[in-house]
PDB file of C-alpha atoms in Angstrom:
ATOM      1  CA  MET A   1      -3.506  -8.209  44.736  1.00 73.00           C
ATOM      2  CA  SER A   2      -6.285  -5.791  43.795  1.00 83.00           C
ATOM      3  CA  TYR A   3      -7.172  -5.224  40.135  1.00 90.00           C
ATOM      4  CA  LEU A   4      -5.147  -8.344  39.323  1.00 92.00           C
ATOM      5  CA  ASN A   5      -6.824  -8.943  35.945  1.00 95.00           C
ATOM      6  CA  TYR A   6      -6.009  -5.427  34.764  1.00 96.00           C
ATOM      7  CA  VAL A   7      -2.394  -5.716  35.881  1.00 96.00           C
ATOM      8  CA  ILE A   8      -2.008  -9.086  34.154  1.00 96.00           C
ATOM      9  CA  ALA A   9      -3.621  -7.764  30.954  1.00 97.00           C
ATOM     10  CA  ALA A  10      -1.352  -4.709  30.854  1.00 97.00           C
ATOM     11  CA  TYR A  11       1.835  -6.712  31.448  1.00 97.00           C
ATOM     12  CA  ALA A  12       0.708  -9.273  28.858  1.00 97.00           C
ATOM     13  CA  VAL A  13       0.311  -6.484  26.289  1.00 98.00           C
ATOM     14  CA  PHE A  14       3.845  -5.300  27.074  1.00 97.00           C
ATOM     15  CA  VAL A  15       5.352  -8.770  26.689  1.00 97.00           C
ATOM     16  CA  ILE A  16       3.352  -9.675  23.566  1.00 98.00           C
ATOM     17  CA  VAL A  17       4.079  -6.446  21.658  1.00 97.00           C
ATOM     18  CA  LEU A  18       7.817  -6.458  22.459  1.00 97.00           C
ATOM     19  CA  GLY A  19       7.952 -10.206  21.799  1.00 97.00           C
ATOM     20  CA  TRP A  20       6.264  -9.713  18.438  1.00 96.00           C
ATOM     21  CA  ASP A  21       8.766  -6.969  17.558  1.00 95.00           C
ATOM     22  CA  PHE A  22      11.643  -9.300  18.450  1.00 96.00           C
ATOM     23  CA  VAL A  23      10.307 -12.288  16.498  1.00 97.00           C
ATOM     24  CA  ALA A  24       9.172 -10.272  13.450  1.00 95.00           C
ATOM     25  CA  THR A  25      12.636  -8.731  13.049  1.00 95.00           C
ATOM     26  CA  ARG A  26      14.384 -12.100  13.321  1.00 94.00           C
ATOM     27  CA  LEU A  27      12.042 -13.530  10.673  1.00 96.00           C
ATOM     28  CA  GLN A  28      12.692 -10.538   8.430  1.00 94.00           C
ATOM     29  CA  ILE A  29      16.468 -11.084   8.597  1.00 94.00           C
ATOM     30  CA  ARG A  30      16.010 -14.791   7.894  1.00 94.00           C
ATOM     31  CA  ARG A  31      13.775 -13.951   4.908  1.00 94.00           C
ATOM     32  CA  GLU A  32      16.305 -11.476   3.488  1.00 92.00           C
ATOM     33  CA  LEU A  33      19.172 -13.957   3.821  1.00 92.00           C
ATOM     34  CA  ARG A  34      17.094 -16.748   2.278  1.00 92.00           C
ATOM     35  CA  GLY A  35      16.133 -14.456  -0.608  1.00 91.00           C
ATOM     36  CA  ALA A  36      19.795 -13.562  -1.147  1.00 88.00           C
ATOM     37  CA  ARG A  37      20.820 -17.233  -1.093  1.00 88.00           C
ATOM     38  CA  LEU A  38      18.140 -18.216  -3.615  1.00 89.00           C
ATOM     39  CA  ARG A  39      19.113 -15.320  -5.864  1.00 87.00           C
ATOM     40  CA  ALA A  40      22.761 -16.371  -5.726  1.00 84.00           C
ATOM     41  CA  GLU A  41      21.804 -19.964  -6.545  1.00 86.00           C
ATOM     42  CA  ARG A  42      19.675 -18.837  -9.513  1.00 87.00           C
ATOM     43  CA  GLU A  43      22.494 -16.712 -10.819  1.00 83.00           C
ATOM     44  CA  ALA A  44      24.984 -19.552 -10.398  1.00 82.00           C
ATOM     45  CA  ALA A  45      22.679 -21.927 -12.297  1.00 86.00           C
ATOM     46  CA  ARG A  46      22.170 -19.475 -15.188  1.00 81.00           C
ATOM     47  CA  PRO A  47      24.491 -20.225 -18.169  1.00 78.00           C
ATOM     48  CA  ARG A  48      27.234 -17.658 -18.534  1.00 69.00           C
ATOM     49  CA  LYS A  49      27.422 -15.379 -21.574  1.00 64.00           C
ATOM     50  CA  GLY A  50      29.804 -16.773 -24.199  1.00 61.00           C
ATOM     51  CA  ALA A  51      29.721 -20.254 -22.730  1.00 59.00           C
ATOM     52  CA  ALA A  52      29.019 -23.058 -25.214  1.00 55.00           C
ATOM     53  CA  ALA A  53      25.284 -23.778 -25.373  1.00 54.00           C
ATOM     54  CA  SER A  54      25.501 -27.524 -25.805  1.00 56.00           C
ATOM     55  CA  GLU A  55      21.803 -28.133 -26.519  1.00 60.00           C
ATOM     56  CA  LEU A  56      21.607 -25.622 -29.393  1.00 61.00           C
ATOM     57  CA  SER A  57      24.935 -26.475 -31.010  1.00 56.00           C
ATOM     58  CA  ARG A  58      24.091 -30.152 -31.403  1.00 55.00           C
TER      59      ARG A  58
ATOM     60  CA  MET B   1      42.284  10.905  10.728  1.00 77.00           C
ATOM     61  CA  ASN B   2      40.672  10.970  14.159  1.00 84.00           C
ATOM     62  CA  PRO B   3      39.888   7.335  15.138  1.00 85.00           C
ATOM     63  CA  ILE B   4      36.265   8.175  16.045  1.00 86.00           C
ATOM     64  CA  ILE B   5      35.650   9.852  12.681  1.00 85.00           C
ATOM     65  CA  ARG B   6      37.349   6.922  10.947  1.00 86.00           C
ATOM     66  CA  TRP B   7      35.066   4.533  12.842  1.00 84.00           C
ATOM     67  CA  PHE B   8      32.000   6.528  11.741  1.00 82.00           C
ATOM     68  CA  HIS B   9      33.198   6.328   8.137  1.00 83.00           C
ATOM     69  CA  LYS B  10      33.662   2.574   8.478  1.00 83.00           C
ATOM     70  CA  LEU B  11      30.210   2.215  10.024  1.00 86.00           C
ATOM     71  CA  GLY B  12      28.740   3.682   6.846  1.00 85.00           C
ATOM     72  CA  SER B  13      29.957   0.635   4.930  1.00 91.00           C
ATOM     73  CA  PRO B  14      27.009  -1.834   4.644  1.00 92.00           C
ATOM     74  CA  PRO B  15      29.041  -5.041   5.342  1.00 93.00           C
ATOM     75  CA  TYR B  16      30.788  -3.403   8.294  1.00 94.00           C
ATOM     76  CA  PHE B  17      27.461  -2.195   9.703  1.00 95.00           C
ATOM     77  CA  ASP B  18      25.976  -5.664   9.282  1.00 95.00           C
ATOM     78  CA  ARG B  19      28.786  -7.202  11.320  1.00 95.00           C
ATOM     79  CA  PHE B  20      28.530  -4.417  13.905  1.00 95.00           C
ATOM     80  CA  ALA B  21      24.735  -4.812  14.286  1.00 96.00           C
ATOM     81  CA  ALA B  22      24.911  -8.619  14.376  1.00 95.00           C
ATOM     82  CA  ARG B  23      27.510  -8.400  17.133  1.00 96.00           C
ATOM     83  CA  TRP B  24      25.931  -5.739  19.383  1.00 97.00           C
ATOM     84  CA  ALA B  25      22.174  -6.273  18.966  1.00 97.00           C
ATOM     85  CA  PRO B  26      22.118  -9.410  21.195  1.00 97.00           C
ATOM     86  CA  TRP B  27      23.865  -7.384  23.916  1.00 97.00           C
ATOM     87  CA  GLY B  28      21.186  -4.698  23.725  1.00 97.00           C
ATOM     88  CA  TYR B  29      18.417  -7.276  23.898  1.00 97.00           C
ATOM     89  CA  GLY B  30      20.114  -9.325  26.607  1.00 97.00           C
ATOM     90  CA  LEU B  31      21.018  -6.443  28.902  1.00 98.00           C
ATOM     91  CA  GLY B  32      17.633  -4.832  28.275  1.00 97.00           C
ATOM     92  CA  LEU B  33      15.874  -8.051  29.225  1.00 97.00           C
ATOM     93  CA  LEU B  34      17.952  -8.440  32.402  1.00 98.00           C
ATOM     94  CA  VAL B  35      17.415  -4.864  33.540  1.00 98.00           C
ATOM     95  CA  MET B  36      13.697  -4.997  32.708  1.00 97.00           C
ATOM     96  CA  ALA B  37      13.341  -8.313  34.555  1.00 97.00           C
ATOM     97  CA  TRP B  38      14.889  -6.707  37.635  1.00 97.00           C
ATOM     98  CA  GLY B  39      12.642  -3.662  37.245  1.00 97.00           C
ATOM     99  CA  LEU B  40       9.522  -5.787  36.802  1.00 96.00           C
ATOM    100  CA  TYR B  41      10.383  -7.831  39.879  1.00 96.00           C
ATOM    101  CA  GLY B  42      10.581  -4.612  41.889  1.00 95.00           C
ATOM    102  CA  ALA B  43       7.419  -3.247  40.296  1.00 95.00           C
ATOM    103  CA  LEU B  44       5.341  -6.349  41.000  1.00 94.00           C
ATOM    104  CA  PHE B  45       6.751  -7.688  44.264  1.00 94.00           C
ATOM    105  CA  GLN B  46       8.767  -5.047  46.122  1.00 92.00           C
ATOM    106  CA  VAL B  47       6.898  -1.772  45.777  1.00 92.00           C
ATOM    107  CA  PRO B  48       3.894  -1.289  48.102  1.00 90.00           C
ATOM    108  CA  ALA B  49       0.430  -0.802  46.631  1.00 88.00           C
ATOM    109  CA  ASP B  50      -0.766   2.763  46.136  1.00 87.00           C
ATOM    110  CA  TYR B  51      -3.086   3.979  48.891  1.00 86.00           C
ATOM    111  CA  GLN B  52      -5.664   5.222  46.381  1.00 84.00           C
ATOM    112  CA  GLN B  53      -5.195   3.132  43.230  1.00 89.00           C
ATOM    113  CA  GLY B  54      -4.288  -0.141  44.903  1.00 88.00           C
ATOM    114  CA  ASP B  55      -2.227  -2.493  42.748  1.00 90.00           C
ATOM    115  CA  SER B  56      -3.491  -1.037  39.471  1.00 92.00           C
ATOM    116  CA  PHE B  57      -0.794   1.633  39.798  1.00 93.00           C
ATOM    117  CA  ARG B  58       1.772  -1.094  38.974  1.00 95.00           C
ATOM    118  CA  ILE B  59       0.775  -0.634  35.342  1.00 96.00           C
ATOM    119  CA  LEU B  60       2.717   2.628  35.579  1.00 95.00           C
ATOM    120  CA  TYR B  61       6.001   0.671  35.415  1.00 96.00           C
ATOM    121  CA  ILE B  62       5.349  -0.356  31.826  1.00 97.00           C
ATOM    122  CA  HIS B  63       3.087   2.508  30.782  1.00 97.00           C
ATOM    123  CA  VAL B  64       5.416   5.408  31.629  1.00 95.00           C
ATOM    124  CA  PRO B  65       8.670   3.958  30.165  1.00 97.00           C
ATOM    125  CA  SER B  66       6.761   3.021  26.990  1.00 97.00           C
ATOM    126  CA  ALA B  67       5.247   6.518  26.747  1.00 97.00           C
ATOM    127  CA  TRP B  68       8.666   8.114  27.156  1.00 95.00           C
ATOM    128  CA  MET B  69      10.101   5.752  24.551  1.00 97.00           C
ATOM    129  CA  SER B  70       7.261   6.517  22.124  1.00 97.00           C
ATOM    130  CA  MET B  71       8.282  10.185  22.119  1.00 97.00           C
ATOM    131  CA  ALA B  72      12.052   9.712  22.417  1.00 97.00           C
ATOM    132  CA  VAL B  73      12.117   7.276  19.486  1.00 98.00           C
ATOM    133  CA  PHE B  74      10.143   9.715  17.339  1.00 98.00           C
ATOM    134  CA  ALA B  75      12.601  12.515  18.166  1.00 98.00           C
ATOM    135  CA  LEU B  76      15.532  10.218  17.338  1.00 98.00           C
ATOM    136  CA  MET B  77      13.865   9.177  14.077  1.00 97.00           C
ATOM    137  CA  ALA B  78      13.476  12.838  13.100  1.00 97.00           C
ATOM    138  CA  ILE B  79      17.141  13.556  13.940  1.00 97.00           C
ATOM    139  CA  TYR B  80      18.333  10.632  11.802  1.00 96.00           C
ATOM    140  CA  ALA B  81      15.952  11.702   9.025  1.00 97.00           C
ATOM    141  CA  ALA B  82      17.259  15.290   9.134  1.00 97.00           C
ATOM    142  CA  ILE B  83      20.888  14.089   8.960  1.00 95.00           C
ATOM    143  CA  ALA B  84      19.949  11.773   6.076  1.00 94.00           C
ATOM    144  CA  LEU B  85      18.216  14.596   4.214  1.00 94.00           C
ATOM    145  CA  VAL B  86      21.041  17.101   4.663  1.00 94.00           C
ATOM    146  CA  TRP B  87      24.105  14.868   4.218  1.00 91.00           C
ATOM    147  CA  ARG B  88      22.497  11.995   2.254  1.00 89.00           C
ATOM    148  CA  ILE B  89      23.958   9.401   4.610  1.00 90.00           C
ATOM    149  CA  LYS B  90      22.394   6.055   3.723  1.00 92.00           C
ATOM    150  CA  LEU B  91      22.939   4.539   7.156  1.00 93.00           C
ATOM    151  CA  CYS B  92      20.970   7.404   8.747  1.00 95.00           C
ATOM    152  CA  GLU B  93      18.084   6.725   6.353  1.00 95.00           C
ATOM    153  CA  ILE B  94      18.147   3.087   7.422  1.00 96.00           C
ATOM    154  CA  LEU B  95      18.314   3.951  11.126  1.00 97.00           C
ATOM    155  CA  ALA B  96      15.505   6.517  10.820  1.00 97.00           C
ATOM    156  CA  MET B  97      13.231   4.017   9.118  1.00 97.00           C
ATOM    157  CA  ALA B  98      14.181   1.292  11.613  1.00 97.00           C
ATOM    158  CA  CYS B  99      13.005   3.575  14.444  1.00 97.00           C
ATOM    159  CA  ALA B 100       9.434   3.748  13.106  1.00 97.00           C
ATOM    160  CA  PRO B 101       8.123   0.212  13.854  1.00 97.00           C
ATOM    161  CA  ILE B 102       9.813   0.132  17.263  1.00 97.00           C
ATOM    162  CA  GLY B 103       8.371   3.527  18.172  1.00 98.00           C
ATOM    163  CA  ALA B 104       4.967   2.388  16.921  1.00 98.00           C
ATOM    164  CA  ALA B 105       5.217  -0.702  19.146  1.00 98.00           C
ATOM    165  CA  PHE B 106       5.977   1.437  22.214  1.00 98.00           C
ATOM    166  CA  THR B 107       3.134   3.832  21.325  1.00 98.00           C
ATOM    167  CA  LEU B 108       0.744   0.903  20.980  1.00 98.00           C
ATOM    168  CA  ILE B 109       1.841  -0.404  24.389  1.00 98.00           C
ATOM    169  CA  THR B 110       1.317   3.077  25.862  1.00 97.00           C
ATOM    170  CA  LEU B 111      -2.209   3.352  24.466  1.00 98.00           C
ATOM    171  CA  LEU B 112      -3.272  -0.178  25.383  1.00 98.00           C
ATOM    172  CA  THR B 113      -1.822  -0.198  28.897  1.00 97.00           C
ATOM    173  CA  GLY B 114      -3.218   3.296  29.480  1.00 96.00           C
ATOM    174  CA  SER B 115      -6.616   2.072  28.377  1.00 96.00           C
ATOM    175  CA  ILE B 116      -6.390  -0.972  30.667  1.00 97.00           C
ATOM    176  CA  TRP B 117      -5.345   1.291  33.550  1.00 95.00           C
ATOM    177  CA  GLY B 118      -8.067   3.802  32.718  1.00 94.00           C
ATOM    178  CA  LYS B 119     -10.926   1.335  32.975  1.00 94.00           C
ATOM    179  CA  PRO B 120     -10.695   0.688  36.756  1.00 94.00           C
ATOM    180  CA  MET B 121      -9.500   4.223  37.608  1.00 93.00           C
ATOM    181  CA  TRP B 122     -11.583   6.420  35.289  1.00 92.00           C
ATOM    182  CA  GLY B 123     -14.415   4.005  34.609  1.00 93.00           C
ATOM    183  CA  THR B 124     -13.795   4.026  30.867  1.00 93.00           C
ATOM    184  CA  TRP B 125     -11.431   2.356  28.391  1.00 95.00           C
ATOM    185  CA  TRP B 126     -11.049   5.514  26.317  1.00 94.00           C
ATOM    186  CA  ASP B 127     -11.695   9.227  26.477  1.00 92.00           C
ATOM    187  CA  TRP B 128     -10.971  11.884  23.871  1.00 94.00           C
ATOM    188  CA  ASP B 129      -8.699  13.560  26.358  1.00 91.00           C
ATOM    189  CA  PRO B 130      -5.848  15.751  24.961  1.00 93.00           C
ATOM    190  CA  ARG B 131      -3.073  13.425  26.176  1.00 94.00           C
ATOM    191  CA  LEU B 132      -4.742  10.280  24.858  1.00 95.00           C
ATOM    192  CA  THR B 133      -5.743  11.867  21.564  1.00 95.00           C
ATOM    193  CA  THR B 134      -2.294  13.310  20.850  1.00 96.00           C
ATOM    194  CA  GLU B 135      -0.681   9.967  21.669  1.00 96.00           C
ATOM    195  CA  LEU B 136      -3.096   8.300  19.232  1.00 97.00           C
ATOM    196  CA  ILE B 137      -2.092  10.851  16.566  1.00 97.00           C
ATOM    197  CA  LEU B 138       1.547   9.908  17.287  1.00 98.00           C
ATOM    198  CA  LEU B 139       0.687   6.276  16.509  1.00 98.00           C
ATOM    199  CA  PHE B 140      -0.927   7.380  13.231  1.00 98.00           C
ATOM    200  CA  LEU B 141       2.205   9.385  12.389  1.00 98.00           C
ATOM    201  CA  TYR B 142       4.359   6.313  12.981  1.00 98.00           C
ATOM    202  CA  LEU B 143       2.040   4.256  10.788  1.00 98.00           C
ATOM    203  CA  GLY B 144       2.190   7.021   8.158  1.00 97.00           C
ATOM    204  CA  VAL B 145       6.008   6.893   8.143  1.00 97.00           C
ATOM    205  CA  ILE B 146       5.996   3.075   7.878  1.00 97.00           C
ATOM    206  CA  GLY B 147       3.336   3.132   5.132  1.00 97.00           C
ATOM    207  CA  LEU B 148       5.064   5.828   3.102  1.00 96.00           C
ATOM    208  CA  TYR B 149       8.417   4.051   3.330  1.00 96.00           C
ATOM    209  CA  ASN B 150       6.909   0.822   2.041  1.00 95.00           C
ATOM    210  CA  ALA B 151       4.739   2.451  -0.622  1.00 96.00           C
ATOM    211  CA  ILE B 152       7.637   3.708  -2.777  1.00 94.00           C
ATOM    212  CA  ASP B 153       9.849   1.201  -4.592  1.00 91.00           C
ATOM    213  CA  ASP B 154      12.988   3.332  -4.662  1.00 92.00           C
ATOM    214  CA  ARG B 155      14.347   2.822  -1.133  1.00 90.00           C
ATOM    215  CA  ARG B 156      16.228   6.099  -0.995  1.00 92.00           C
ATOM    216  CA  ALA B 157      13.338   8.211  -2.302  1.00 94.00           C
ATOM    217  CA  ALA B 158      11.008   6.379   0.096  1.00 95.00           C
ATOM    218  CA  ALA B 159      13.294   7.089   3.054  1.00 95.00           C
ATOM    219  CA  ARG B 160      13.511  10.780   2.117  1.00 95.00           C
ATOM    220  CA  ALA B 161       9.721  11.141   1.814  1.00 96.00           C
ATOM    221  CA  ALA B 162       9.033   9.260   5.054  1.00 96.00           C
ATOM    222  CA  GLY B 163      11.866  11.134   6.774  1.00 96.00           C
ATOM    223  CA  LEU B 164      10.279  14.440   5.851  1.00 96.00           C
ATOM    224  CA  LEU B 165       7.025  13.290   7.462  1.00 97.00           C
ATOM    225  CA  ALA B 166       8.980  12.342  10.595  1.00 97.00           C
ATOM    226  CA  ILE B 167      10.626  15.777  10.738  1.00 97.00           C
ATOM    227  CA  VAL B 168       7.288  17.578  10.334  1.00 97.00           C
ATOM    228  CA  GLY B 169       5.695  15.274  12.909  1.00 96.00           C
ATOM    229  CA  VAL B 170       8.128  16.413  15.604  1.00 95.00           C
ATOM    230  CA  VAL B 171       5.855  19.421  16.289  1.00 96.00           C
ATOM    231  CA  LEU B 172       3.482  16.958  17.944  1.00 96.00           C
ATOM    232  CA  LEU B 173       5.972  16.015  20.689  1.00 96.00           C
ATOM    233  CA  PRO B 174       5.718  19.225  22.776  1.00 95.00           C
ATOM    234  CA  VAL B 175       1.939  19.110  22.326  1.00 95.00           C
ATOM    235  CA  ILE B 176       1.878  15.598  23.853  1.00 94.00           C
ATOM    236  CA  ARG B 177       4.274  16.627  26.596  1.00 91.00           C
ATOM    237  CA  TYR B 178       2.371  19.766  27.653  1.00 91.00           C
ATOM    238  CA  SER B 179      -1.166  18.599  26.828  1.00 90.00           C
ATOM    239  CA  VAL B 180      -1.846  17.978  30.528  1.00 88.00           C
ATOM    240  CA  VAL B 181      -0.711  21.530  31.314  1.00 88.00           C
ATOM    241  CA  TRP B 182      -2.364  23.414  28.459  1.00 90.00           C
ATOM    242  CA  TRP B 183      -5.792  21.775  28.660  1.00 88.00           C
ATOM    243  CA  ASN B 184      -8.105  20.375  31.297  1.00 84.00           C
ATOM    244  CA  SER B 185      -7.240  16.729  31.145  1.00 81.00           C
ATOM    245  CA  LEU B 186      -8.568  13.527  32.633  1.00 83.00           C
ATOM    246  CA  HIS B 187      -5.003  12.233  32.439  1.00 86.00           C
ATOM    247  CA  GLN B 188      -2.987  13.055  35.533  1.00 80.00           C
ATOM    248  CA  GLY B 189      -0.377  15.792  35.390  1.00 77.00           C
ATOM    249  CA  GLN B 190       3.365  15.322  35.640  1.00 76.00           C
ATOM    250  CA  THR B 191       4.234  13.277  38.720  1.00 76.00           C
ATOM    251  CA  ILE B 192       7.714  12.044  37.797  1.00 74.00           C
ATOM    252  CA  ARG B 193      10.563  14.457  37.182  1.00 73.00           C
ATOM    253  CA  LEU B 194      14.040  13.504  36.077  1.00 68.00           C
ATOM    254  CA  LEU B 195      15.316  16.816  37.438  1.00 71.00           C
ATOM    255  CA  GLY B 196      13.648  17.974  40.619  1.00 73.00           C
ATOM    256  CA  GLU B 197      11.378  16.316  43.122  1.00 75.00           C
ATOM    257  CA  SER B 198       8.760  13.833  41.946  1.00 75.00           C
ATOM    258  CA  SER B 199       5.350  13.800  43.611  1.00 76.00           C
ATOM    259  CA  MET B 200       5.557   9.988  43.713  1.00 81.00           C
ATOM    260  CA  ASP B 201       6.861   8.402  46.883  1.00 83.00           C
ATOM    261  CA  SER B 202      10.591   7.778  46.614  1.00 84.00           C
ATOM    262  CA  SER B 203      10.150   4.050  47.404  1.00 85.00           C
ATOM    263  CA  MET B 204       8.224   3.687  44.137  1.00 88.00           C
ATOM    264  CA  ILE B 205      10.902   5.273  41.928  1.00 91.00           C
ATOM    265  CA  PRO B 206      13.755   2.658  41.649  1.00 93.00           C
ATOM    266  CA  PRO B 207      11.832   0.028  39.592  1.00 95.00           C
ATOM    267  CA  LEU B 208      10.728   2.809  37.268  1.00 94.00           C
ATOM    268  CA  VAL B 209      14.337   3.865  36.719  1.00 94.00           C
ATOM    269  CA  TRP B 210      15.286   0.230  35.964  1.00 96.00           C
ATOM    270  CA  MET B 211      12.423  -0.036  33.485  1.00 97.00           C
ATOM    271  CA  ILE B 212      13.396   3.221  31.779  1.00 96.00           C
ATOM    272  CA  VAL B 213      16.999   2.011  31.404  1.00 97.00           C
ATOM    273  CA  GLY B 214      15.826  -1.476  30.354  1.00 97.00           C
ATOM    274  CA  THR B 215      13.538  -0.200  27.591  1.00 97.00           C
ATOM    275  CA  LYS B 216      16.369   1.977  26.261  1.00 97.00           C
ATOM    276  CA  LEU B 217      18.745  -1.004  26.111  1.00 98.00           C
ATOM    277  CA  TRP B 218      16.050  -3.143  24.469  1.00 97.00           C
ATOM    278  CA  PHE B 219      15.518  -0.350  21.949  1.00 98.00           C
ATOM    279  CA  ILE B 220      19.230  -0.410  21.030  1.00 97.00           C
ATOM    280  CA  GLY B 221      18.955  -4.138  20.304  1.00 97.00           C
ATOM    281  CA  ALA B 222      15.751  -3.689  18.310  1.00 97.00           C
ATOM    282  CA  LEU B 223      17.113  -0.705  16.360  1.00 97.00           C
ATOM    283  CA  LEU B 224      20.300  -2.519  15.356  1.00 97.00           C
ATOM    284  CA  THR B 225      18.368  -5.646  14.343  1.00 97.00           C
ATOM    285  CA  ARG B 226      15.764  -3.756  12.295  1.00 97.00           C
ATOM    286  CA  ALA B 227      18.450  -1.616  10.678  1.00 97.00           C
ATOM    287  CA  ARG B 228      20.383  -4.777   9.851  1.00 96.00           C
ATOM    288  CA  ALA B 229      17.301  -6.296   8.188  1.00 95.00           C
ATOM    289  CA  ASP B 230      16.734  -3.174   6.076  1.00 95.00           C
ATOM    290  CA  ASN B 231      20.447  -2.997   5.222  1.00 95.00           C
ATOM    291  CA  LEU B 232      20.304  -6.615   3.991  1.00 94.00           C
ATOM    292  CA  ARG B 233      17.158  -5.845   1.986  1.00 92.00           C
ATOM    293  CA  ARG B 234      18.781  -2.870   0.262  1.00 92.00           C
ATOM    294  CA  GLU B 235      21.990  -4.762  -0.423  1.00 91.00           C
ATOM    295  CA  SER B 236      20.329  -8.057  -1.385  1.00 86.00           C
ATOM    296  CA  GLY B 237      21.954  -8.129  -4.838  1.00 83.00           C
ATOM    297  CA  LYS B 238      25.480  -7.629  -3.530  1.00 86.00           C
ATOM    298  CA  GLY B 239      28.102 -10.319  -3.242  1.00 86.00           C
ATOM    299  CA  TRP B 240      28.741  -9.892   0.484  1.00 89.00           C
ATOM    300  CA  VAL B 241      25.058 -10.602   1.251  1.00 89.00           C
ATOM    301  CA  ALA B 242      25.138 -13.740  -0.927  1.00 87.00           C
ATOM    302  CA  GLU B 243      28.298 -14.884   0.859  1.00 88.00           C
ATOM    303  CA  LEU B 244      26.711 -14.183   4.238  1.00 89.00           C
ATOM    304  CA  ALA B 245      23.547 -16.052   3.194  1.00 87.00           C
ATOM    305  CA  ARG B 246      25.595 -19.040   2.025  1.00 83.00           C
ATOM    306  CA  GLY B 247      27.439 -19.012   5.326  1.00 80.00           C
ATOM    307  CA  LYS B 248      24.153 -19.067   7.240  1.00 63.00           C
ATOM    308  CA  ALA B 249      22.633 -21.833   5.128  1.00 54.00           C
TER     309      ALA B 249
END
């Protein structure tokens, strides 16, 4: 095949850029879901308003 | 209510859209990959080499579909942005902003593959030719939209500002399209026509059609996934996202 290096380079660019787009989006979704889970856990761990504060009432 | 209109109303609900995108995005990616694989097989192994350009012309099968996508995605982004600006539909804001990185990726592919193709055929990696320069400006417009959207904290205000830039940027599309007609250009003129006869040999067309269809299907997958990510980001404080996150943990 003539100009083989150029053809390989061009097709590699195509695969790498689309592959990056695919992976980056997956990671973004994972990050958002992880952030949401951590936020929910923080909120669950926070003492509720009106609940007895055992440490202070001792 | 008409079932289609009812479906559109339902799609505007963030949890419903999340489920919809999570369900259909893999189909877009999967079918896109299959069709592109078939197209690439034809492009690399079935189509004969060009009598003048040799095998370097095979770069066309990724360069042309990417170039078409770079412009089509920008037009779609502007349409979504216009709908979002007029009717304040949040989902259209999300979809418009999800178009930008995908369009930028296709524009980058267009520029890089064009440059790689240009070196053996023109003897240079780059020339300030009208077609190349306008395509580079398109990339800068995409980057401008992405930058503006991420520079403003209020998601809705950011989407409106970036959407306005996308709408204004649409004037560039006919300039890119007709740059090879209006000016003396190193870039070749139009050789492939959807309507009418192409100046390319008919045996070289089928893989190109597969690649054009494949990139469109891939784009659907990418758009739904990116829109889903942005939807989750905007709704991160809501209960349904926390429930979904707990389910995924």
